[in-house]
mmCIF file with all atom_site columns, C-alpha atoms in Angstrom:
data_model
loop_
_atom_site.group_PDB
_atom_site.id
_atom_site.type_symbol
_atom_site.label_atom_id
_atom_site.label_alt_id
_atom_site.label_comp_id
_atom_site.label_asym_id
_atom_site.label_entity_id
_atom_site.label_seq_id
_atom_site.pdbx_PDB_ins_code
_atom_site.Cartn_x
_atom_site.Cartn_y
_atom_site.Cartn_z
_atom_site.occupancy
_atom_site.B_iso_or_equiv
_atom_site.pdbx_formal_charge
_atom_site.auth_seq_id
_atom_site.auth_comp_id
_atom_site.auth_asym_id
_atom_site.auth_atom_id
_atom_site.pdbx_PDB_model_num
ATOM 1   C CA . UNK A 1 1   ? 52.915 23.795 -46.777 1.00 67.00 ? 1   UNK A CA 1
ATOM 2   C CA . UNK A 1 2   ? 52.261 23.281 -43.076 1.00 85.00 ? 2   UNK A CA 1
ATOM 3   C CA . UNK A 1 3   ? 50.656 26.837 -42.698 1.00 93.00 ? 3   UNK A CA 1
ATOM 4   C CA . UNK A 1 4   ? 48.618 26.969 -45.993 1.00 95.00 ? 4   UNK A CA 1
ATOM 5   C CA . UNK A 1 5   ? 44.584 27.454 -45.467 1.00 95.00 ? 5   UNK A CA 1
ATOM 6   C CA . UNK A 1 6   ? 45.081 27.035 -41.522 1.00 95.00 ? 6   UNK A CA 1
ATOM 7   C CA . UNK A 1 7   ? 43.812 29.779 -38.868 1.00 96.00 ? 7   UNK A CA 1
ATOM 8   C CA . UNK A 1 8   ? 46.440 30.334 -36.830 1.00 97.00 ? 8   UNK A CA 1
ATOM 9   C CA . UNK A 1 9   ? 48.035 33.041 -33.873 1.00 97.00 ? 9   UNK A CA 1
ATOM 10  C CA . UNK A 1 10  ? 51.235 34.488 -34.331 1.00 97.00 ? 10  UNK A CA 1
ATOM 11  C CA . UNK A 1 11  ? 53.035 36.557 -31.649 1.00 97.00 ? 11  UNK A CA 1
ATOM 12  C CA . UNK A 1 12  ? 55.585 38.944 -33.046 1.00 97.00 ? 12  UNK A CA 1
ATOM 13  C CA . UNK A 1 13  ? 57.966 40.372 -31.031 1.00 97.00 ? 13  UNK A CA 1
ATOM 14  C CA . UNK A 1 14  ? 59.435 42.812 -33.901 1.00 97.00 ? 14  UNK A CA 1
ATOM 15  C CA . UNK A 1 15  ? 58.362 44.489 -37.009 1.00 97.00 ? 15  UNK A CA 1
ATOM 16  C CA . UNK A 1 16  ? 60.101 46.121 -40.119 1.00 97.00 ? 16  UNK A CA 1
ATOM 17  C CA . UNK A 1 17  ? 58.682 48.742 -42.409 1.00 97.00 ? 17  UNK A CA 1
ATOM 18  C CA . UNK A 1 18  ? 59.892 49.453 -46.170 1.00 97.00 ? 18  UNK A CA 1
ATOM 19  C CA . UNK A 1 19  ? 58.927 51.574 -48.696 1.00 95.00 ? 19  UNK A CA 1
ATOM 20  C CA . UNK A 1 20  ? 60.905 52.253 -52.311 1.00 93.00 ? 20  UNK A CA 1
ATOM 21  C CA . UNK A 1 21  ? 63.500 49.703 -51.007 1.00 92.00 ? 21  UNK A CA 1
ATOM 22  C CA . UNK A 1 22  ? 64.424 50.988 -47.668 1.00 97.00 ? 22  UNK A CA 1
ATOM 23  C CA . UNK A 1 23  ? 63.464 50.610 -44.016 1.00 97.00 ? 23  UNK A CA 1
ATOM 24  C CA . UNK A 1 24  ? 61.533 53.333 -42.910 1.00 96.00 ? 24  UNK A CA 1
ATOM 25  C CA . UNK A 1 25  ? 60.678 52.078 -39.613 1.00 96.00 ? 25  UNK A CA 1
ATOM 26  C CA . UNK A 1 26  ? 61.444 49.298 -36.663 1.00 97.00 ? 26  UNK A CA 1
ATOM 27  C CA . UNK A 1 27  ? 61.329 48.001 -33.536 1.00 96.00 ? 27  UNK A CA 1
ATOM 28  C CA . UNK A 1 28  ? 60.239 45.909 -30.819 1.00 96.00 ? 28  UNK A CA 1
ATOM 29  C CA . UNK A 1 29  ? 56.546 45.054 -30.710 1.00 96.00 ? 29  UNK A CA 1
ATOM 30  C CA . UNK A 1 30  ? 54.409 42.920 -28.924 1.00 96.00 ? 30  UNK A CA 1
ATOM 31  C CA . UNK A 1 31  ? 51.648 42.522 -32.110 1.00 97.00 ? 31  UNK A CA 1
ATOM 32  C CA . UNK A 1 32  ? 49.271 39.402 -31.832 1.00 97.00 ? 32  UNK A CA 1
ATOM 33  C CA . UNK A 1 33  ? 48.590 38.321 -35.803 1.00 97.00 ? 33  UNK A CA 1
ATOM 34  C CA . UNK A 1 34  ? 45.605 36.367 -35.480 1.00 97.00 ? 34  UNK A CA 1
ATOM 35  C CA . UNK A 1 35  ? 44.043 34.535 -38.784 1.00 97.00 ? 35  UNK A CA 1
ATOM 36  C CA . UNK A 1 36  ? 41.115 32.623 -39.311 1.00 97.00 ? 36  UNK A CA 1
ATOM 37  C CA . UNK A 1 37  ? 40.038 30.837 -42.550 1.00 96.00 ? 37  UNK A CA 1
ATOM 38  C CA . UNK A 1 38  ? 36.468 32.199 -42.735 1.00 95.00 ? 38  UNK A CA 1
ATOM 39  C CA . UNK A 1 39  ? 35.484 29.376 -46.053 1.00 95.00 ? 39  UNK A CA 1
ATOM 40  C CA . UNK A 1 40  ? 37.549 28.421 -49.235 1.00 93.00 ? 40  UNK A CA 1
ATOM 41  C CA . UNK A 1 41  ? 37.759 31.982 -50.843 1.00 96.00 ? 41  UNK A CA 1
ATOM 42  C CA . UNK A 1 42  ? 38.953 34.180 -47.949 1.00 97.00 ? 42  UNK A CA 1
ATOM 43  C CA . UNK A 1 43  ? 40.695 34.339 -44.621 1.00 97.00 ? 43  UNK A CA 1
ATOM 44  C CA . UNK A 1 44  ? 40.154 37.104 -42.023 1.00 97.00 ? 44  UNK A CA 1
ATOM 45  C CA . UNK A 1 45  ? 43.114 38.560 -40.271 1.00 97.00 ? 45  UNK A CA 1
ATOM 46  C CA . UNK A 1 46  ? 43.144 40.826 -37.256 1.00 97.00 ? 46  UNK A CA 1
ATOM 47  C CA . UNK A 1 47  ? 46.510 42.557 -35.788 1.00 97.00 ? 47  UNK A CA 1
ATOM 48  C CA . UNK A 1 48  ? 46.171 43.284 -31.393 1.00 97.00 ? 48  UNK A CA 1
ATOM 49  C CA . UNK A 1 49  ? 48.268 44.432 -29.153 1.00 95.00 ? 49  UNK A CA 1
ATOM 50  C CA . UNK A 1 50  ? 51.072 46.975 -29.418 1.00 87.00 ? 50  UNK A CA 1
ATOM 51  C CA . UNK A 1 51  ? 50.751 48.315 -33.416 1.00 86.00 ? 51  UNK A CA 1
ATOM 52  C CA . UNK A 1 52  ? 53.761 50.874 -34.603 1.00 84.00 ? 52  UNK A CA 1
ATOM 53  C CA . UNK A 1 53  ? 52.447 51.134 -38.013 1.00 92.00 ? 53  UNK A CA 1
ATOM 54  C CA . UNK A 1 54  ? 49.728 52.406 -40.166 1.00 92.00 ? 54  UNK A CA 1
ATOM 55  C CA . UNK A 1 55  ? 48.229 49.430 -40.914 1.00 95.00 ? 55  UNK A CA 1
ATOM 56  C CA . UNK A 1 56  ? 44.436 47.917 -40.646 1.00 95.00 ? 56  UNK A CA 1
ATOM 57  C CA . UNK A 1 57  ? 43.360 46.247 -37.433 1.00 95.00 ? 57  UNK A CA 1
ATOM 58  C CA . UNK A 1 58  ? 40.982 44.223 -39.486 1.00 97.00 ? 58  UNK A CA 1
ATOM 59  C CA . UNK A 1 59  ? 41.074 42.861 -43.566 1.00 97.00 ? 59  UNK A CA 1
ATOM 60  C CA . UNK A 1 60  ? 40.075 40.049 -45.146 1.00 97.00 ? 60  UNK A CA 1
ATOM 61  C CA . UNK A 1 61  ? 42.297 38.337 -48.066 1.00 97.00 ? 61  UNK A CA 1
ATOM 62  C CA . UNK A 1 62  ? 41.286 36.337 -50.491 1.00 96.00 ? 62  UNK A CA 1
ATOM 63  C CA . UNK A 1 63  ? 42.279 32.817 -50.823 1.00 97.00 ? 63  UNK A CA 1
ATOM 64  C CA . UNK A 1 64  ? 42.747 31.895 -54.944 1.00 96.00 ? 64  UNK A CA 1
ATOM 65  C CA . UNK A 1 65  ? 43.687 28.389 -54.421 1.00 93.00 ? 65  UNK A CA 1
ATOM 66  C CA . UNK A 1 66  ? 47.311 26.716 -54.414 1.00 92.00 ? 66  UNK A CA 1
ATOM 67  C CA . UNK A 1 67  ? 47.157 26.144 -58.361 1.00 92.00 ? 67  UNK A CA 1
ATOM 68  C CA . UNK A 1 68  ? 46.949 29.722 -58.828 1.00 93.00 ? 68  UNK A CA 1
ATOM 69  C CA . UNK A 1 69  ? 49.291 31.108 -57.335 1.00 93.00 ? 69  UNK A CA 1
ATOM 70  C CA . UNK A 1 70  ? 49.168 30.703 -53.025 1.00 96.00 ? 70  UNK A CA 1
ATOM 71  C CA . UNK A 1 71  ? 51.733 28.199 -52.753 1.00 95.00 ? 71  UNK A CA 1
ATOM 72  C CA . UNK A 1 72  ? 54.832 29.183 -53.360 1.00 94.00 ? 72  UNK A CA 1
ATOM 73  C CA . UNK A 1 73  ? 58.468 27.638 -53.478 1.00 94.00 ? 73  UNK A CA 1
ATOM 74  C CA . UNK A 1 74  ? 59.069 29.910 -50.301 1.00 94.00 ? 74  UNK A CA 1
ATOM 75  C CA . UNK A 1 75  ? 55.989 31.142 -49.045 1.00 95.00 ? 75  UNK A CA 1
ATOM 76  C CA . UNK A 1 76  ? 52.288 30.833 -49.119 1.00 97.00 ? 76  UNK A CA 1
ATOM 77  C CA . UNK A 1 77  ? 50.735 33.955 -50.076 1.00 97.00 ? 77  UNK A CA 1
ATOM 78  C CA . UNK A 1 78  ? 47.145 35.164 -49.856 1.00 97.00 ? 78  UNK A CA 1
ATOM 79  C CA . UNK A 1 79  ? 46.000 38.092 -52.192 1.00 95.00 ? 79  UNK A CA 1
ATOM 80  C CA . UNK A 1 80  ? 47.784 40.107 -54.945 1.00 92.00 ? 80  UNK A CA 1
ATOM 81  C CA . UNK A 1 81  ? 48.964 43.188 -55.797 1.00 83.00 ? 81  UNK A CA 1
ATOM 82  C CA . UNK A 1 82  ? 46.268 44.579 -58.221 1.00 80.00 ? 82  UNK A CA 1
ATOM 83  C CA . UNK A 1 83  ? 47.039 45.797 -61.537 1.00 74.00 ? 83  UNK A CA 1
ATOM 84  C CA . UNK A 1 84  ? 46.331 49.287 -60.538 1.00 67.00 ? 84  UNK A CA 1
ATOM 85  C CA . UNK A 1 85  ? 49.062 50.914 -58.042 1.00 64.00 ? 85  UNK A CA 1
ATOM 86  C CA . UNK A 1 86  ? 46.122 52.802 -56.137 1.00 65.00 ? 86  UNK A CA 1
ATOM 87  C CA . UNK A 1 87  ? 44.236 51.402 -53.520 1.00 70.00 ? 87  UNK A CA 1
ATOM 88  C CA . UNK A 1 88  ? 41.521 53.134 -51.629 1.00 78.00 ? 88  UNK A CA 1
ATOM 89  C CA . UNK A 1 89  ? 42.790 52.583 -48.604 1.00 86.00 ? 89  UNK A CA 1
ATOM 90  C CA . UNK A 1 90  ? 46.191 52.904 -47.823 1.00 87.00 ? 90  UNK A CA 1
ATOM 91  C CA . UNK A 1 91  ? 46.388 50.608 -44.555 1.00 92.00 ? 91  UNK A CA 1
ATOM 92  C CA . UNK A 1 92  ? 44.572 48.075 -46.006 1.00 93.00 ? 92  UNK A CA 1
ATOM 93  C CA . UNK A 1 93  ? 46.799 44.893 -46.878 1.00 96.00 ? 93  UNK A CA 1
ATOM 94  C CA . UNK A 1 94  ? 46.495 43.197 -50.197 1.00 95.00 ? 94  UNK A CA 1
ATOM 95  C CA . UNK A 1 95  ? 49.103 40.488 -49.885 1.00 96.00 ? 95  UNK A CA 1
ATOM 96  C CA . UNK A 1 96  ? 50.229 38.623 -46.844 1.00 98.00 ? 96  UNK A CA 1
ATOM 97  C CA . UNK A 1 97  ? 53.561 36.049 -47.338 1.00 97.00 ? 97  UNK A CA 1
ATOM 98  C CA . UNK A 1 98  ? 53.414 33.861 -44.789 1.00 97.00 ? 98  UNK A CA 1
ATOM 99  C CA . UNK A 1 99  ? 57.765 32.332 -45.438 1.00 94.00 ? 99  UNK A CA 1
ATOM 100 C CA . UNK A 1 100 ? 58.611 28.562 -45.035 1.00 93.00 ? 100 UNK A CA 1
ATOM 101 C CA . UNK A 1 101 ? 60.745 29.772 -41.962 1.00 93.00 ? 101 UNK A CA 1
ATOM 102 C CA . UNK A 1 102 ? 57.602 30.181 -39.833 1.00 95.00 ? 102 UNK A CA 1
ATOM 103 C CA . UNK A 1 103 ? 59.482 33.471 -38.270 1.00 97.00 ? 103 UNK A CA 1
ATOM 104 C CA . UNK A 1 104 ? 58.160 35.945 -40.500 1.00 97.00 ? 104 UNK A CA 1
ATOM 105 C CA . UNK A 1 105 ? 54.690 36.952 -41.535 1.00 97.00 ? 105 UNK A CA 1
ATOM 106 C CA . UNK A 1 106 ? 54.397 40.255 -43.961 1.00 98.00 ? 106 UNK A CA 1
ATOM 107 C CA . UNK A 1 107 ? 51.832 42.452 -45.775 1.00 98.00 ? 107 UNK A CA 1
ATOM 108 C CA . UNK A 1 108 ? 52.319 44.511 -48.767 1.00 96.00 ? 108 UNK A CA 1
ATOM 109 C CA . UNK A 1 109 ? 49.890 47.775 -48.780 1.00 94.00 ? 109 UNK A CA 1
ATOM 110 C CA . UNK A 1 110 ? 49.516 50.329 -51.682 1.00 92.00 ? 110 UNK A CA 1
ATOM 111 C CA . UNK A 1 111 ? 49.195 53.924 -52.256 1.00 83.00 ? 111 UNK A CA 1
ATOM 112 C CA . UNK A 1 112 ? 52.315 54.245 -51.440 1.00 88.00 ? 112 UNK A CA 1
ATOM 113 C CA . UNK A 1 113 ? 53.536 50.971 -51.934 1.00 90.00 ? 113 UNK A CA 1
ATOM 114 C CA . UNK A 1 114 ? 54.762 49.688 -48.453 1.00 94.00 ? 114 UNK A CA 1
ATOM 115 C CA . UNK A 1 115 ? 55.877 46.148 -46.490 1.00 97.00 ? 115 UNK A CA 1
ATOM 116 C CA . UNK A 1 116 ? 55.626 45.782 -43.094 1.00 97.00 ? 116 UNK A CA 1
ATOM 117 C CA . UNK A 1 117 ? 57.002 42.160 -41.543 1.00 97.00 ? 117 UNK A CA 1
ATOM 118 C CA . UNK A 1 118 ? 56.347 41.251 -38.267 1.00 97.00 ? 118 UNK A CA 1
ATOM 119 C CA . UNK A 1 119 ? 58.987 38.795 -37.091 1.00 97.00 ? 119 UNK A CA 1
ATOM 120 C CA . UNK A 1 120 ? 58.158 35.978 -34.098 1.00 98.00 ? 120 UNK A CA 1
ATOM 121 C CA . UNK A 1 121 ? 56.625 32.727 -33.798 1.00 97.00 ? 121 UNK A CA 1
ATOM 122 C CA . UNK A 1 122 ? 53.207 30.455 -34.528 1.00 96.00 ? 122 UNK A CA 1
ATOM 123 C CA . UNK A 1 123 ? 51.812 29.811 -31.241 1.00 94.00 ? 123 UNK A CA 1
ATOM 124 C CA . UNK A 1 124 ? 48.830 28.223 -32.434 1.00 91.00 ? 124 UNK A CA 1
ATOM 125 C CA . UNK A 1 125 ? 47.750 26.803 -36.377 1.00 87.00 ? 125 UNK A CA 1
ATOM 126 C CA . UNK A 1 126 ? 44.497 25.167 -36.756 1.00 87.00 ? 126 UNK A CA 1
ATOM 127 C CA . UNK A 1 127 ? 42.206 23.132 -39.356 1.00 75.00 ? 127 UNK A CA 1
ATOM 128 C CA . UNK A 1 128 ? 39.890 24.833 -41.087 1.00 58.00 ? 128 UNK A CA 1
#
């Protein structure tokens, strides 16, 4: 996929929230997703601008390589959702989907499981 181990900026203009299956929370949103591919194992993300959700400024995810798992049929994925359903932080994302469509970009977060999407476009994707 076009998107897979490439930094990139993504401007979303709208976000979504779910937890147990329902939308707890949208609107418009002027949210700057900006990635960078720090080496082979991990990518850095950073969220500016105009945030209307609990969610991290600042992670890093790891990257496990497309033959375990990142590549998907629909989506490139960095991360997992770990075994345990506690995390230590619960604004820290531990999966990001990135979907072939190139209009969505979403992170899963745990304790309580949650989704938040941020819909827009790729203004910029870069080479490692």
């Amino acid at each position: 996929m076009q998107i897979y181990k490439k930094s990139f900026i993504f401007e979303a203009n709208r976000f979504e929230e779910y937890q147990d299956g329902r939308c707890i929370s949208s609107g418009p949103c002027k949210t700057s997703v900006i990635a960078k591919v720090l080496n082979d194992e991990c990518i850095g993300m950073m969220l500016k601008g105009d945030i209307s959700v609990n969610i991290n400024g600042q992670f890093g995810l790891p990257i496990f390589g497309s033959q375990y798992g990142d590549v998907l049929i629909d989506r490139v994925q960095y991360g997992r959702i770990p075994e345990s359903m506690s995390w230590h932080d619960s604004n820290e994302p531990v999966v990001c989907n990135i979907f072939n469509n190139m209009t969505c970009v979403r992170f899963a977060m745990m304790s309580p499981l949650r989704i938040v999407e941020f819909h827009g476009q790729f203004t910029d994707i870069q080479d490692l």
